[in-house]
Coordinates of C-alpha atoms in Angstrom, one line a residue:
Chain J
X17 CA 165.2 119.4 95.2
X18 CA 166.9 116.2 93.5
X19 CA 164.6 113.4 92.8
X20 CA 165.8 111.1 96.1
X21 CA 164.5 114.3 98.1
X22 CA 161.0 114.4 96.1
X23 CA 160.8 110.9 96.5
X24 CA 161.4 110.4 100.5
X25 CA 158.9 113.7 100.8
X26 CA 157.0 112.2 98.6
X27 CA 157.1 108.8 100.6
X28 CA 156.6 111.0 103.5
X29 CA 153.4 112.4 102.1
X30 CA 151.5 109.1 101.3
X31 CA 152.1 107.5 104.5
X32 CA 150.4 110.6 106.8
X33 CA 148.2 111.2 104.1
X34 CA 146.9 107.4 104.2
X35 CA 146.2 108.2 108.0
X36 CA 144.6 111.0 106.9
X37 CA 142.2 109.3 104.6
X38 CA 141.7 106.6 106.8
X39 CA 140.6 109.6 109.4
X40 CA 138.8 111.2 106.3
X41 CA 136.6 108.1 105.5
X42 CA 135.5 107.8 108.9
X43 CA 134.2 111.5 109.0
X44 CA 132.5 111.2 106.4
X45 CA 131.1 107.8 108.0
X46 CA 130.1 110.1 111.2
X47 CA 128.9 112.9 109.2
X48 CA 126.2 111.1 106.4
X49 CA 124.5 108.9 109.7
X50 CA 124.7 111.1 112.2
X51 CA 125.0 114.6 110.4
X52 CA 127.7 114.7 114.0
X53 CA 131.4 117.1 112.2
X54 CA 133.3 114.5 114.7
X55 CA 136.0 117.0 115.9
X56 CA 136.9 114.3 118.9
X57 CA 138.0 112.1 116.2
X58 CA 141.1 113.1 116.9
X59 CA 141.7 112.6 120.5
X60 CA 141.0 108.9 119.7
X61 CA 144.2 108.9 117.7
X62 CA 146.1 109.9 120.6
X63 CA 143.7 107.8 123.3
X64 CA 145.0 104.6 120.6
X65 CA 148.4 105.1 120.2
X66 CA 149.3 106.8 123.9
X67 CA 147.1 103.5 125.8
X68 CA 149.7 101.6 123.5
X69 CA 152.4 103.0 124.9
X70 CA 151.3 102.9 128.5
X71 CA 151.2 99.3 128.2
X72 CA 154.7 99.4 127.0
X73 CA 156.6 101.0 129.7
X74 CA 154.4 98.7 132.1
X75 CA 151.5 101.7 133.4
X76 CA 148.2 100.8 132.7
X77 CA 146.1 104.0 131.0
X78 CA 144.4 106.2 132.4
X79 CA 141.4 105.6 129.5
X80 CA 141.0 102.6 131.6
X81 CA 139.2 104.6 134.1
X82 CA 137.5 106.6 131.5
X83 CA 136.2 103.6 129.8
X84 CA 134.5 101.8 133.3
X85 CA 133.2 105.3 134.6
X86 CA 131.8 105.8 130.9
X87 CA 130.0 103.0 131.1
X88 CA 128.9 103.1 134.7
X89 CA 127.0 106.8 133.5
X90 CA 125.8 104.9 130.3
X91 CA 124.3 102.0 132.2
X92 CA 122.6 104.4 134.9
X93 CA 121.2 106.6 132.4
X94 CA 120.1 103.3 130.1
X95 CA 119.0 101.6 133.0
X96 CA 117.0 104.7 134.3
X97 CA 115.5 104.8 130.5
X98 CA 114.5 101.6 130.4
X99 CA 113.2 101.0 134.4
X100 CA 111.1 104.3 132.8
X101 CA 109.3 102.7 129.8
X102 CA 109.3 99.7 131.1
X103 CA 111.7 97.7 128.4
X104 CA 113.3 95.5 131.0
X105 CA 114.4 92.8 128.2
X106 CA 117.1 95.3 127.4
X107 CA 118.9 94.9 130.8
X108 CA 121.0 92.9 130.3
X109 CA 122.6 94.1 127.1
X110 CA 123.0 97.3 129.1
X111 CA 124.7 95.5 131.9
X112 CA 126.5 93.3 129.5
X113 CA 128.5 96.3 127.4
X114 CA 128.8 98.9 130.1
X115 CA 129.9 97.4 133.3
X116 CA 130.6 93.6 132.9
X117 CA 132.5 94.5 129.5
X118 CA 135.1 97.2 130.8
X119 CA 135.1 94.6 133.9
X120 CA 136.4 92.1 131.7
X121 CA 138.6 94.3 130.5
X122 CA 140.4 95.8 133.8
X123 CA 140.6 91.6 134.5
X124 CA 142.1 90.9 131.8
X125 CA 144.6 93.7 132.1
X126 CA 145.3 92.6 135.9
X127 CA 145.7 89.1 135.5
X128 CA 148.1 89.7 132.3
X129 CA 151.0 91.3 132.4
X130 CA 150.4 93.6 129.2
X131 CA 154.2 94.6 129.2
X132 CA 155.4 91.3 128.1
X133 CA 153.0 90.4 126.4
X134 CA 153.3 90.0 122.1
X135 CA 152.9 93.1 120.2
X136 CA 149.5 92.2 118.4
X137 CA 148.2 91.0 121.9
X138 CA 149.4 94.6 123.4
X139 CA 147.5 96.3 120.4
X140 CA 144.0 94.4 120.2
X141 CA 143.7 95.3 124.3
X142 CA 144.4 98.7 123.3
X143 CA 141.6 98.8 120.6
X144 CA 139.4 96.6 122.9
X145 CA 139.9 99.7 125.8
X146 CA 139.8 102.5 123.5
X147 CA 136.9 101.4 120.7
X148 CA 134.1 100.8 123.1
X149 CA 134.4 104.8 124.3
X150 CA 133.0 106.0 120.9
X151 CA 129.5 104.5 120.5
X152 CA 129.5 105.4 124.8
X153 CA 130.4 109.7 123.5
X154 CA 127.5 109.0 120.9
X155 CA 125.1 107.7 123.7
X156 CA 126.0 110.5 126.3
X157 CA 127.0 113.4 124.4
X158 CA 125.1 112.9 121.0
X159 CA 122.3 110.9 120.9
X160 CA 120.3 113.4 123.6
X161 CA 120.8 116.1 120.4
X162 CA 119.9 113.3 117.8
X163 CA 117.3 115.9 115.9
X164 CA 119.3 119.0 117.3
X165 CA 121.1 121.1 113.9
X166 CA 124.3 120.3 112.4
X167 CA 125.5 123.8 114.1
X168 CA 124.4 122.5 117.6
X169 CA 126.0 119.2 117.1
X170 CA 128.9 120.7 116.4
X171 CA 129.7 123.0 119.1
X172 CA 128.7 119.7 121.5
X173 CA 132.2 118.1 118.6
X174 CA 133.9 121.2 120.1
X175 CA 133.2 120.6 123.6
X176 CA 133.8 117.1 123.6
X177 CA 137.2 117.4 122.2
X178 CA 138.3 119.9 124.9
X179 CA 137.1 117.1 127.4
X180 CA 138.7 114.5 126.6
X181 CA 142.4 116.8 125.1
X182 CA 142.2 117.5 129.1
X183 CA 141.5 113.8 130.2
X184 CA 143.9 112.9 128.0
X185 CA 146.5 115.3 129.7
X186 CA 145.8 114.1 133.0
X187 CA 146.0 110.8 131.9
X188 CA 149.5 110.2 130.0
X189 CA 150.8 113.7 131.0
X190 CA 152.0 116.6 128.7
X191 CA 155.3 114.3 128.0
X192 CA 155.0 112.6 124.3
X193 CA 155.6 109.1 123.7
X194 CA 156.7 106.5 120.8
X195 CA 156.6 103.3 120.7
X196 CA 158.8 100.5 118.3
X197 CA 158.2 99.5 115.3
X198 CA 156.0 96.6 114.1
X199 CA 158.7 94.8 112.8
X200 CA 162.2 95.5 111.9
X201 CA 163.2 96.2 108.5
X202 CA 163.3 98.5 105.5
X203 CA 162.8 97.7 101.6
X204 CA 165.8 99.3 99.1
X205 CA 164.2 100.1 96.1
X206 CA 167.0 101.4 93.9
X207 CA 168.2 104.4 96.1
X208 CA 164.6 105.1 97.8
X209 CA 164.8 103.3 101.3
X210 CA 161.3 102.4 102.3
X211 CA 160.9 102.1 106.3
X212 CA 159.2 98.9 107.7
X213 CA 156.4 100.8 109.4
X214 CA 155.5 102.8 106.4
X215 CA 154.6 100.2 104.5
X216 CA 152.3 98.9 107.2
X217 CA 150.7 102.2 107.5
X218 CA 150.6 101.8 103.6
X219 CA 148.8 98.0 103.8
X220 CA 147.1 98.4 107.0
X221 CA 145.5 102.1 105.4
X222 CA 144.6 99.7 102.2
X223 CA 143.8 96.7 103.6
X224 CA 141.3 99.0 106.8
X225 CA 139.5 100.6 103.5
X226 CA 139.1 97.9 101.3
X227 CA 137.5 96.2 104.3
X228 CA 135.6 99.0 105.0
X229 CA 134.2 99.0 101.8
X230 CA 133.1 95.5 101.2
X231 CA 131.3 96.3 104.9
X232 CA 129.2 99.0 103.3
X233 CA 128.6 97.1 99.5
X234 CA 127.8 93.9 100.9
X235 CA 127.0 93.6 104.7
X236 CA 123.2 94.2 105.7
X237 CA 124.4 96.4 108.1
X238 CA 126.6 98.5 106.2
X239 CA 123.7 98.8 104.1
X240 CA 121.7 99.9 106.5
X241 CA 124.2 102.3 107.7
X242 CA 124.1 104.2 103.9
X243 CA 119.9 103.8 104.3
X244 CA 120.1 106.0 107.3
X245 CA 122.6 108.3 105.6
X246 CA 120.3 108.5 102.5
X247 CA 117.0 108.9 104.0
X248 CA 116.1 108.8 108.1
X249 CA 112.5 108.1 108.0
X250 CA 112.3 105.3 105.5
X251 CA 115.2 103.7 107.0
X252 CA 113.5 104.2 110.2
X253 CA 110.2 102.3 108.7
X254 CA 112.7 99.6 108.3
X255 CA 113.1 99.2 111.9
X256 CA 116.8 100.8 111.3
X257 CA 117.2 103.0 114.6
X258 CA 118.5 105.9 114.3
X259 CA 120.2 105.0 118.0
X260 CA 121.7 101.8 116.5
X261 CA 123.1 103.2 113.1
X262 CA 125.2 105.7 115.0
X263 CA 126.3 104.1 117.8
X264 CA 127.6 101.7 115.3
X265 CA 129.1 104.6 112.9
X266 CA 130.5 105.6 116.0
X267 CA 132.3 102.5 116.8
X268 CA 133.8 102.6 113.6
X269 CA 135.5 105.9 113.6
X270 CA 136.7 105.5 117.1
X271 CA 137.9 102.0 115.5
X272 CA 139.3 103.9 112.5
X273 CA 140.7 106.6 115.2
X274 CA 142.8 104.2 117.4
X275 CA 144.3 101.8 114.7
X276 CA 145.4 105.2 113.0
X277 CA 146.9 106.5 116.5
X278 CA 148.9 103.1 116.9
X279 CA 150.0 103.2 112.9
X280 CA 151.8 106.4 113.2
X281 CA 152.9 105.6 116.7
X282 CA 156.4 104.3 115.7
X283 CA 156.6 106.9 113.3
X284 CA 156.2 110.3 114.9
X285 CA 156.3 111.0 119.1
X286 CA 152.4 111.4 120.1
X287 CA 151.3 113.8 122.8
X288 CA 147.9 114.1 124.2
X289 CA 146.9 116.8 122.3
X290 CA 148.6 115.7 118.8
X291 CA 145.3 114.0 117.7
X292 CA 143.9 117.4 117.3
X293 CA 145.7 118.2 114.2
X294 CA 145.5 114.9 112.6
X295 CA 141.9 115.0 113.1
X296 CA 141.9 118.2 111.2
X297 CA 143.9 116.7 108.3
X298 CA 141.6 114.0 108.0
X299 CA 138.6 116.8 108.0
X300 CA 140.2 118.5 105.1
X301 CA 140.8 115.5 102.9
X302 CA 136.5 115.2 104.1
X303 CA 135.9 118.6 102.7
X304 CA 137.6 117.8 99.9
X305 CA 135.2 115.3 99.5
X306 CA 132.5 117.3 100.6
X307 CA 131.8 115.3 103.7
X308 CA 129.6 113.1 101.4
X309 CA 132.0 111.1 98.6
X310 CA 134.1 108.5 100.3
X311 CA 136.6 108.0 97.4
X312 CA 137.0 112.2 96.8
X313 CA 138.0 112.5 100.8
X314 CA 140.5 109.9 100.6
X315 CA 141.7 111.2 97.5
X316 CA 141.9 114.7 99.3
X317 CA 143.8 112.9 102.3
X318 CA 146.2 111.7 100.5
X319 CA 146.7 115.3 98.5
X320 CA 146.7 117.0 102.2
X321 CA 149.8 114.3 103.0
X322 CA 151.9 115.3 99.9
X323 CA 151.0 119.4 100.4
X324 CA 152.5 118.3 103.7
X325 CA 155.4 116.5 103.4
X326 CA 156.7 118.8 100.2
X327 CA 155.8 122.5 102.0
X328 CA 157.9 121.1 104.6
X329 CA 160.5 121.1 102.4
X330 CA 160.4 124.2 101.1
X331 CA 158.5 126.4 103.6
X332 CA 158.4 124.4 106.9
X333 CA 157.2 127.1 108.9
X334 CA 154.1 127.3 106.8
X335 CA 152.8 124.3 106.4
X336 CA 150.3 123.8 108.6
X337 CA 149.2 127.2 106.6
X338 CA 149.9 125.6 103.5
X339 CA 147.8 123.1 104.3
X340 CA 144.8 124.0 105.8
X341 CA 144.5 127.2 103.3
X342 CA 143.7 124.2 100.8
X343 CA 140.3 124.5 102.3
X344 CA 139.0 128.2 101.1
X345 CA 139.6 127.4 97.3
X346 CA 137.6 123.4 97.6
X347 CA 134.8 125.5 99.9
X348 CA 134.8 128.3 97.5
X349 CA 134.8 125.8 94.1
X350 CA 131.9 124.0 96.0
X351 CA 129.7 127.0 97.5
X352 CA 129.4 127.3 93.4
X353 CA 129.0 124.2 92.0
X354 CA 126.6 122.7 94.6
X355 CA 123.1 123.5 94.6
X356 CA 121.9 124.8 98.2
X357 CA 120.2 121.9 99.7
X358 CA 117.9 123.2 103.0
X359 CA 118.6 121.1 106.3
X360 CA 116.4 118.4 106.6
X361 CA 113.8 119.4 109.0
Chain K
X94 CA 79.3 94.8 114.3
X95 CA 82.2 93.6 112.6
X96 CA 83.5 89.6 113.8
X97 CA 86.6 89.3 112.3
X98 CA 89.6 89.6 115.4
X99 CA 91.6 93.4 115.2
X100 CA 94.9 93.6 114.4
X101 CA 94.7 97.8 115.2
X102 CA 92.4 99.1 117.4
X103 CA 92.7 102.9 118.0
X104 CA 90.5 104.6 120.6
X105 CA 89.9 108.7 121.1
X106 CA 93.2 109.0 119.6
X107 CA 94.5 112.9 119.5
X108 CA 97.2 114.2 118.2
X109 CA 99.1 117.9 118.2
X110 CA 101.7 119.6 116.2
X111 CA 102.4 121.9 118.7
X112 CA 99.2 123.9 120.1
X113 CA 97.6 123.4 117.1
X114 CA 95.4 119.6 117.2
X115 CA 95.7 117.6 113.9
X116 CA 93.7 114.7 115.4
X117 CA 90.5 114.9 117.8
X118 CA 89.6 111.4 119.7
X119 CA 89.6 109.2 116.1
X120 CA 88.6 105.9 116.9
X121 CA 89.0 103.1 114.0
X122 CA 89.9 99.5 113.7
X123 CA 91.1 97.4 111.1
X124 CA 89.9 93.8 111.3
X125 CA 92.4 90.7 110.6
X126 CA 92.7 90.2 106.6
X127 CA 91.1 93.5 106.2
X128 CA 91.3 96.6 104.0
X129 CA 90.5 99.5 105.3
X130 CA 90.1 102.6 104.1
X131 CA 90.2 106.4 105.5
X132 CA 89.1 108.6 102.8
X133 CA 89.4 112.7 103.3
X134 CA 89.6 115.7 101.9
X135 CA 94.0 116.9 101.9
X136 CA 94.3 118.3 105.9
X137 CA 91.9 116.4 107.3
X138 CA 94.8 114.7 109.2
X139 CA 94.9 111.4 107.7
X140 CA 98.9 111.4 106.9
X141 CA 99.1 112.5 111.4
X142 CA 96.8 109.4 112.2
X143 CA 99.1 107.1 110.5
X144 CA 102.4 108.4 111.7
X145 CA 101.0 108.9 115.3
X146 CA 99.6 104.5 114.9
X147 CA 103.6 104.0 113.7
X148 CA 105.2 105.8 116.3
X149 CA 106.3 108.8 114.5
X150 CA 104.4 111.2 116.3
X151 CA 103.9 111.3 120.0
X152 CA 100.0 111.3 120.7
X153 CA 98.8 113.6 123.3
X154 CA 95.5 111.4 124.3
X155 CA 94.1 108.0 123.2
X156 CA 95.4 104.3 123.1
X157 CA 96.6 102.4 120.2
X158 CA 96.5 99.2 120.4
X159 CA 98.3 96.7 118.3
X160 CA 97.5 93.0 118.0
X161 CA 95.5 93.2 121.0
X162 CA 98.5 94.3 123.0
X163 CA 98.6 98.1 124.3
X164 CA 101.0 99.9 123.0
X165 CA 102.8 102.6 124.9
X166 CA 104.8 105.1 123.4
X167 CA 106.5 102.6 121.3
X168 CA 108.9 103.7 118.8
X169 CA 109.4 103.0 115.7
X170 CA 111.8 99.9 115.3
X171 CA 109.4 98.1 117.7
X172 CA 105.8 98.4 116.0
X173 CA 108.5 97.4 112.4
X174 CA 109.4 95.0 115.1
X175 CA 105.9 93.6 116.2
X176 CA 104.6 93.7 112.3
X177 CA 103.2 97.2 111.0
X178 CA 105.1 98.4 108.2
X179 CA 104.4 101.7 106.8
X180 CA 104.6 102.9 103.0
X181 CA 104.5 106.8 103.3
X182 CA 103.7 108.9 101.1
X183 CA 107.2 110.1 99.9
X184 CA 107.8 106.7 99.4
X185 CA 111.4 107.1 101.7
X186 CA 113.5 104.8 99.1
X187 CA 117.3 104.7 99.4
X188 CA 117.8 106.5 96.0
X189 CA 121.7 105.6 95.7
X190 CA 120.8 101.3 96.0
X191 CA 119.8 98.9 93.4
X192 CA 116.1 97.6 93.9
X193 CA 117.1 94.6 95.0
X194 CA 119.7 96.5 98.2
X195 CA 116.3 98.3 98.9
X196 CA 114.4 95.6 98.6
X197 CA 117.0 93.4 101.1
X198 CA 116.7 96.3 103.9
X199 CA 113.0 96.1 103.5
X200 CA 113.5 92.7 105.6
X201 CA 116.2 94.0 108.2
X202 CA 114.1 93.6 111.1
X203 CA 113.6 90.0 110.4
X204 CA 117.0 89.5 109.8
X205 CA 117.4 91.0 113.3
X206 CA 115.9 88.5 114.6
X207 CA 117.3 85.7 113.2
X208 CA 114.9 85.0 110.0
X209 CA 117.5 85.6 107.1
X210 CA 115.4 83.6 104.1
X211 CA 115.0 87.4 102.5
X212 CA 115.9 85.4 99.3
X213 CA 112.8 83.7 99.3
X214 CA 110.5 86.3 100.4
X215 CA 111.8 88.6 97.5
X216 CA 110.9 85.7 94.6
X217 CA 107.6 85.9 96.0
X218 CA 107.8 89.6 95.8
X219 CA 109.2 89.5 92.3
X220 CA 106.3 87.5 91.6
X221 CA 103.6 90.2 92.7
X222 CA 106.1 93.0 90.8
X223 CA 107.6 91.3 87.7
X224 CA 109.0 94.8 86.3
X225 CA 111.0 95.0 89.4
X226 CA 113.1 91.9 88.5
X227 CA 113.8 93.4 85.6
X228 CA 115.2 96.1 87.7
X229 CA 116.7 94.6 90.3
X230 CA 120.0 95.7 89.5
X231 CA 119.3 99.5 88.9
X232 CA 119.1 102.2 91.3
X233 CA 115.9 103.5 93.2
X234 CA 116.5 106.9 92.0
X235 CA 115.6 105.9 88.7
X236 CA 113.2 104.2 88.7
X237 CA 109.7 105.5 86.9
X238 CA 106.9 107.1 89.2
X239 CA 105.3 104.1 89.1
X240 CA 107.8 101.7 89.7
X241 CA 108.9 103.5 92.8
X242 CA 105.6 103.1 94.4
X243 CA 105.9 99.3 93.8
X244 CA 109.0 99.1 95.4
X245 CA 108.0 101.1 97.8
X246 CA 104.7 98.7 98.1
X247 CA 106.9 95.3 97.8
X248 CA 109.9 96.6 99.7
X249 CA 107.0 96.6 103.3
X250 CA 106.3 93.4 102.2
X251 CA 109.3 92.2 102.6
X252 CA 109.1 92.9 106.5
X253 CA 105.9 89.9 105.8
X254 CA 103.9 92.7 107.9
X255 CA 100.4 91.8 109.8
X256 CA 99.5 95.4 109.4
X257 CA 100.1 97.2 106.1
X258 CA 99.7 100.9 106.6
X259 CA 99.5 102.6 102.6
X260 CA 100.4 106.9 102.6
X261 CA 98.9 107.8 99.5
X262 CA 100.0 105.1 97.2
X263 CA 98.0 106.8 94.2
X264 CA 99.5 110.2 94.3
X265 CA 101.2 111.5 91.3
X266 CA 100.6 108.1 89.2
X267 CA 99.0 108.2 86.0
X268 CA 95.1 106.4 85.3
X269 CA 96.1 103.5 84.2
X270 CA 99.3 102.8 86.5
X271 CA 96.8 103.8 89.6
X272 CA 95.1 100.9 88.2
X273 CA 97.6 98.2 88.9
X274 CA 98.9 99.3 92.1
X275 CA 94.9 99.1 93.3
X276 CA 94.7 95.6 91.7
X277 CA 98.4 95.1 94.0
X278 CA 96.2 96.4 97.0
X279 CA 93.3 94.2 96.4
X280 CA 95.1 90.5 95.0
X281 CA 97.4 91.0 98.5
X282 CA 94.2 91.0 100.9
X283 CA 94.8 86.5 99.7
X284 CA 98.3 87.3 101.8
X285 CA 96.1 87.5 104.4
X286 CA 98.0 91.0 105.6
X287 CA 95.5 93.6 106.8
X288 CA 95.5 96.8 104.7
X289 CA 94.8 100.3 106.1
X290 CA 95.3 102.3 102.8
X291 CA 94.8 106.2 103.2
X292 CA 93.7 107.5 100.0
X293 CA 92.4 110.6 98.4
X294 CA 91.2 109.1 95.2
X295 CA 88.3 107.9 97.0
X296 CA 86.8 106.0 94.6
X297 CA 89.3 103.7 93.8
X298 CA 89.7 102.8 98.1
X299 CA 86.5 102.1 98.4
X300 CA 86.1 99.5 95.8
X301 CA 88.9 97.8 96.5
X302 CA 87.5 98.7 101.0
X303 CA 85.7 96.2 103.1
X304 CA 84.9 99.0 105.6
X305 CA 86.0 103.0 105.5
X306 CA 86.6 105.7 106.8
X307 CA 85.8 109.4 106.5
X308 CA 88.0 112.1 108.6
X309 CA 87.6 115.4 107.9
X310 CA 89.4 118.2 110.1
X311 CA 90.9 115.7 111.8
X312 CA 87.7 114.0 113.0
X313 CA 86.0 110.9 111.4
X314 CA 82.8 112.4 109.9
X315 CA 81.4 109.5 108.9
X316 CA 81.9 105.6 108.6
X317 CA 80.6 102.2 107.4
X318 CA 81.1 99.2 104.7
X319 CA 82.5 100.7 102.1
X320 CA 79.6 99.2 99.8
X321 CA 77.4 101.0 101.5
X322 CA 79.5 104.4 101.7
X323 CA 79.8 104.5 97.8
X324 CA 75.9 105.0 97.5
X325 CA 75.7 107.2 100.4
X326 CA 74.9 110.7 99.1
X327 CA 76.8 112.9 101.0
X328 CA 79.9 111.0 99.8
X329 CA 79.3 110.3 96.3
X330 CA 78.5 114.3 96.8
X331 CA 81.5 115.2 98.8
X332 CA 84.1 112.6 97.7
X333 CA 82.3 110.5 94.5
X334 CA 81.3 113.7 92.0
X335 CA 82.9 115.3 89.4
X336 CA 86.4 115.9 91.8
X337 CA 87.1 112.5 93.1
X338 CA 86.3 110.7 90.1
X339 CA 90.3 110.4 88.5

C-alpha cells in the first residue's frame, strides 16, 4: 500500500464514517429518550434515497401510499382515543397532521412534475414524504408499548424493520438505484482527488451535527428531550409528555436517516434492503458510545468507516466480519467497566 | 367549615396497587392560599395520594376536582398545564443539566402555552433562593442535599403553580436546612399558592400548616386545624413524641 491508496481509502472511510456517525447519533437519541433500539433506522436511509431516485425517473414513489395509509391508521387510532377520553380539542391537530398533510404532499407531487424540478426541491419533497413516517411508526408500533422492557421494544423493532423492508421491496422493486451527484467536479489536493459528493457528505454531516448540538444545548425542546432521557418522571412532572418526546426523537431520527440516504445515493447503489447494513454499522458506532454518549458514538462510527475502508483493501471478503467483530471487544470492555444499572421499573 | 374557595377537592379516593388497596375512601380539601398537610407514618399512603392526584397513578374509585373542575382520567401533563405541580420525594432533578436549565424546564408548559417570560420568573425564584443564583451554571447533580431540595422547589415554582404538592421536603436533610426549607414553605403562602404538604416530620409540618390530616394505613384517621391537632393528645403521643421531634 502506498500513500496514495491510503489517502484514497481514508477518504472513502471518512465519507462512509460520516454517514454512520449521523446514524449512530440518531440511534443514541432514540434509545436515550424512548429505550428503543431503532433497527428500522436503516429503512429510512433506503426510503430517502429510493424516494428521491423515483422522483428523478418520473415515478410516483410507493412511500407516498405508505404515508397516506399510515396517516389514515394513525388518525383512526388517535381520533378514537380522543373521542373516548373526551378530548375534542386535539381533533384538528390529529386530522391536520395525519390526513391533511399527506394529502398536501400528494397534491404537490401531482401538480408539479418532480422529475423536472431542481435537485434541491426534489430532496425537500423526498424528506417531506419520508420523515413524517418516523413519528407515525412511533405512534403505531412503540407508543402503545412505551412502558415495556427494552427487550420487548427490541423485538418490536425487528418486526417493524422486517415489515418496512418488505414494503421497500414492494414499492421500489429488487433493482438498485443511484442518483446523480449533487454537483459535478472535484477537488485536487496534491496527488489526492476528492470528489464533489464526498465534500457534500462531509459538509452536510458536519453541519447537521452542529445543528443537532445547538438544538440540544440551546433550545427548550432540545433540553426537554435530554431531560426525558435523564429522568422520565421528572420530565413528566414538568409537563414534558413522554409521547411528545418520543415522537420528536423519532422525527429527528427519520430526518437524519432519510438525509443520510439521500447523501450517499450518488456514491453507492441503494437497494430496498441496503439500509439495514448501513444502519447496523451506525449501531456499532452507537455501541462504542455505550448508547449514551453522542461524541463517542460519532467517533466510533468514524472508526467503523475507516476500518471498513482499509479492511476492504486488505481482506475485502472479510470486510463486514471485521467491522462487526469490533463490537465484541467493545462490549467486553463496557461490561467490565460499567457498573450494572438496574433497568428503570 | 372552611369558607375558602377550594383549589383541590378529593372525594372518596381509592387507589390500588394490583390487589392491594393503598388508599381507602380518602377525602381531602385544599383551599386557595392554604397550606394543608398530610402527616402519618411511613407506608400510610401519603405518596400514593399525591401520585393519584397528580395523575401518575390511576384511581380505582373517587373524584378529584381541581379548581372546581372534575378531572377525568387526566394525564400528568394536563395537570401541570392546569396549574398543579408535584415535587416528588426523589426530587427528580435533571442531574447532568445546569441549575438554570432545570429551572427553565420548570417553565416548559408555560412556554408551550405561549408564556415565554421565563427570565422574569427565574429572577423572582432567585430572590427566594439566592443560593441557587450563585450555583446557576453548576450541574444539578453536584449540589448538596439541601440545595437540591431548593432547586426542586424552585423548579416547581417556575411553572407558577396554583397548587404545589410537596412530598417529604425535609427527607434526608440536616435540621438546620429543614428549618430553612420550612421557612421558605411558610413564606410561599404570601405568593398565594396553595400547598399540599406531605411530611413525616409532623411537628414542623403542623407548625406551618393551616389544616392537617392524619393518614394511617390508607385511611384518614383524624383531621382538623393544625393548631388543634398540635395539642391533640393522640397526635402528640403518636407523632410529636420523642420519635417525631427531629
